[in-house]
Short mmCIF file of C-alpha atoms in Angstrom, two decimals:
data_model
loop_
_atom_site.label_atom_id
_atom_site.label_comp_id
_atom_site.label_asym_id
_atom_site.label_seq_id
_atom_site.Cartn_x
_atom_site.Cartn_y
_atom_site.Cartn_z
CA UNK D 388 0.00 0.00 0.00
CA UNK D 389 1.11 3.05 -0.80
CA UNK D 390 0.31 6.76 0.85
CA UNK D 391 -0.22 9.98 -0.81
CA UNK D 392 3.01 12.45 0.01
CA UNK D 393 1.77 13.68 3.50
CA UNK D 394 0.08 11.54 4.70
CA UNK D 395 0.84 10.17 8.15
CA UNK D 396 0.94 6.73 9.89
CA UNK D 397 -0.82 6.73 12.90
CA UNK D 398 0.54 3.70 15.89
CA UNK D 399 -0.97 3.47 19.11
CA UNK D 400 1.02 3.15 21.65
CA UNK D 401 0.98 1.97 25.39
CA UNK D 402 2.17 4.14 28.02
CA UNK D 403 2.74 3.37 31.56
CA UNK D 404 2.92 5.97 34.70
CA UNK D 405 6.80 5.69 36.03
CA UNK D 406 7.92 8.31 38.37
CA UNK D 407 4.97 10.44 37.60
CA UNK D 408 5.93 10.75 34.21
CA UNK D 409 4.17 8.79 31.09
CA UNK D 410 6.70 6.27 29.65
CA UNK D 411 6.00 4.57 26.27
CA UNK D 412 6.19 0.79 26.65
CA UNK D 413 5.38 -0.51 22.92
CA UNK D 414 2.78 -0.05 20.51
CA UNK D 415 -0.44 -1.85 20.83
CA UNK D 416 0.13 -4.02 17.81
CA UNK D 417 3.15 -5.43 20.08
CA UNK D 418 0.97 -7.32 22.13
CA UNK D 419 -1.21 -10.04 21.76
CA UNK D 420 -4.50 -10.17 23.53
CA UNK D 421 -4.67 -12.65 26.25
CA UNK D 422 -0.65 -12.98 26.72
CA UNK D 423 1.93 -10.79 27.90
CA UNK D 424 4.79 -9.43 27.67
CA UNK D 425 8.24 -8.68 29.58
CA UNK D 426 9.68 -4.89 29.33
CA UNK D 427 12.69 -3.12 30.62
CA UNK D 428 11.83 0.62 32.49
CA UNK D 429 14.64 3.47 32.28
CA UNK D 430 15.81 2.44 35.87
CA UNK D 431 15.99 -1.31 34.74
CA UNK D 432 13.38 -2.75 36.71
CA UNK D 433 11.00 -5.58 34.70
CA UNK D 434 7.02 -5.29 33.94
CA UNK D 435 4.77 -7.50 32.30
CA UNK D 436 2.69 -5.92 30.12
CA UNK D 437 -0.69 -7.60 29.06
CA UNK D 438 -3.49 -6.60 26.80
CA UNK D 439 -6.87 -8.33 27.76
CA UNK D 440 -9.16 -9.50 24.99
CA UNK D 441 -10.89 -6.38 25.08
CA UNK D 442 -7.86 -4.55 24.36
CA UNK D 443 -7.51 -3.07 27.60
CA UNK D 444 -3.74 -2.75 28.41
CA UNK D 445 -2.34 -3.68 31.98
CA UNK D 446 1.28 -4.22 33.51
CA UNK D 447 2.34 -5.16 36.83
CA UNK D 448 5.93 -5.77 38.26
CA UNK D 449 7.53 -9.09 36.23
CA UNK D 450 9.25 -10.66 39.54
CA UNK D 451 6.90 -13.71 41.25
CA UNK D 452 7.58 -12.78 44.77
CA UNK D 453 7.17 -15.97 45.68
CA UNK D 454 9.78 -17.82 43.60
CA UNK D 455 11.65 -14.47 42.57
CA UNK D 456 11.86 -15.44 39.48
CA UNK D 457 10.94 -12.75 36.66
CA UNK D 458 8.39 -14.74 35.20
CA UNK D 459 4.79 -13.07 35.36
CA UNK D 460 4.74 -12.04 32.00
CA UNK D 461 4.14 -15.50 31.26
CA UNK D 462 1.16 -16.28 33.28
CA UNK D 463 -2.20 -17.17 31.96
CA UNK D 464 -4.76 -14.58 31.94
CA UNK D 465 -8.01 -15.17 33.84
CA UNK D 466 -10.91 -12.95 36.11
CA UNK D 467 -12.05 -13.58 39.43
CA UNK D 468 -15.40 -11.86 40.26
CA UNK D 469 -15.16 -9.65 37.72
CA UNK D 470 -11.64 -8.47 38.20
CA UNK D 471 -8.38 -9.00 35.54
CA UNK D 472 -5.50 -11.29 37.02
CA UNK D 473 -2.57 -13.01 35.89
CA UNK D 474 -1.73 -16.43 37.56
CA UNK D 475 1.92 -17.24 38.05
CA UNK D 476 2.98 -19.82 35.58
CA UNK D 477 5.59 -21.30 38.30
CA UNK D 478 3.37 -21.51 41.68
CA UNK D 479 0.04 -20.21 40.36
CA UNK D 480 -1.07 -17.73 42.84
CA UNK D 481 -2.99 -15.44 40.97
CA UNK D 482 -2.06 -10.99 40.96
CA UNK D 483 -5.14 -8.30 39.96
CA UNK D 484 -3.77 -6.69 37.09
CA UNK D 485 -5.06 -3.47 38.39
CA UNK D 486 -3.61 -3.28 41.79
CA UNK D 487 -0.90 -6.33 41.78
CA UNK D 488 -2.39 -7.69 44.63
CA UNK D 489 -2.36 -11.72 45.79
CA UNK D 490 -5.88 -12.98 45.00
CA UNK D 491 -4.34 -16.23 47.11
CA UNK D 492 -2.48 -14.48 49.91
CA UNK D 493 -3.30 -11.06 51.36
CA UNK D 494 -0.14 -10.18 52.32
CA UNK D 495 1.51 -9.88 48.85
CA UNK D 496 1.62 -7.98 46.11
CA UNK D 497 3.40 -6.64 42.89
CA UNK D 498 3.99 -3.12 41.45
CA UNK D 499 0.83 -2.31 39.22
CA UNK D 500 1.28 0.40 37.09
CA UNK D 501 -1.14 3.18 35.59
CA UNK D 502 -1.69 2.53 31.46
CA UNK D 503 -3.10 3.98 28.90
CA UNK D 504 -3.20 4.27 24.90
CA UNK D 505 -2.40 7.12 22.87
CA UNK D 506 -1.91 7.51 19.13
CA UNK D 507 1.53 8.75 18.05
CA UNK D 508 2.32 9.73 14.24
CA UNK D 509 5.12 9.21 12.57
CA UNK D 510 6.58 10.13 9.89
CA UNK D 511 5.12 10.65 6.51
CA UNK D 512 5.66 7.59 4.45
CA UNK D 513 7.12 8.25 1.24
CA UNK D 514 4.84 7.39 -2.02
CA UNK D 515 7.55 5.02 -4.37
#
């Protein structure tokens, strides 16, 4: 496909709140819905990023506190009473994708992280 001289592109891309400050993850076409995703912030630290199949985007710290391995990103998606989790894919306790709390032990939890979409254009693409 070609685009007339001008025109843009327009990506969508997922942003997560990091020090106050919106920090662009990927672009939605990066993910697939019902899987995730493992990401590197600016300070180093790990998220898994998921995209739900209603193309809702989520991410949560990547370490399983329980095995500390950095291995959430990997977990299967699922709800429990109406609310988005991941379960771990080494021990299985299951984290809310929107607060990173244990659904399976109280006392536990995981960074979640504020998301959201926003287009961003690029470039024109050159007609050849």
């Amino acid at each position: 496909m070609t685009l007339a001289p001008g025109t843009e592109r327009t990506a969508v891309r997922v942003e997560l709140l990091v020090d106050q400050r919106w920090f662009a993850i990927c672009e939605l076409t990066d993910l697939t819905p019902g899987r995730g995703v493992a990401a590197l912030l600016p300070d180093g630290a790990q998220v898994a990023v998921f995209l739900d199949r209603s193309g809702r985007a989520y991410a949560i710290g990547n370490r399983d506190p329980f095995s500390g391995a950095y291995v959430l990103s990997r977990g299967l998606l699922g709800s429990a009473d109406g609310r988005p989790f991941v379960a771990s894919p080494l021990l299985k306790q299951r984290f809310d994708l929107e607060t990173g709390r244990c659904l399976d032990d109280e006392t536990v939890g995981v960074q979640a992280y504020a998301t959201r979409t926003r287009p961003a254009v690029s470039a024109p693409t050159p007609v050849v």
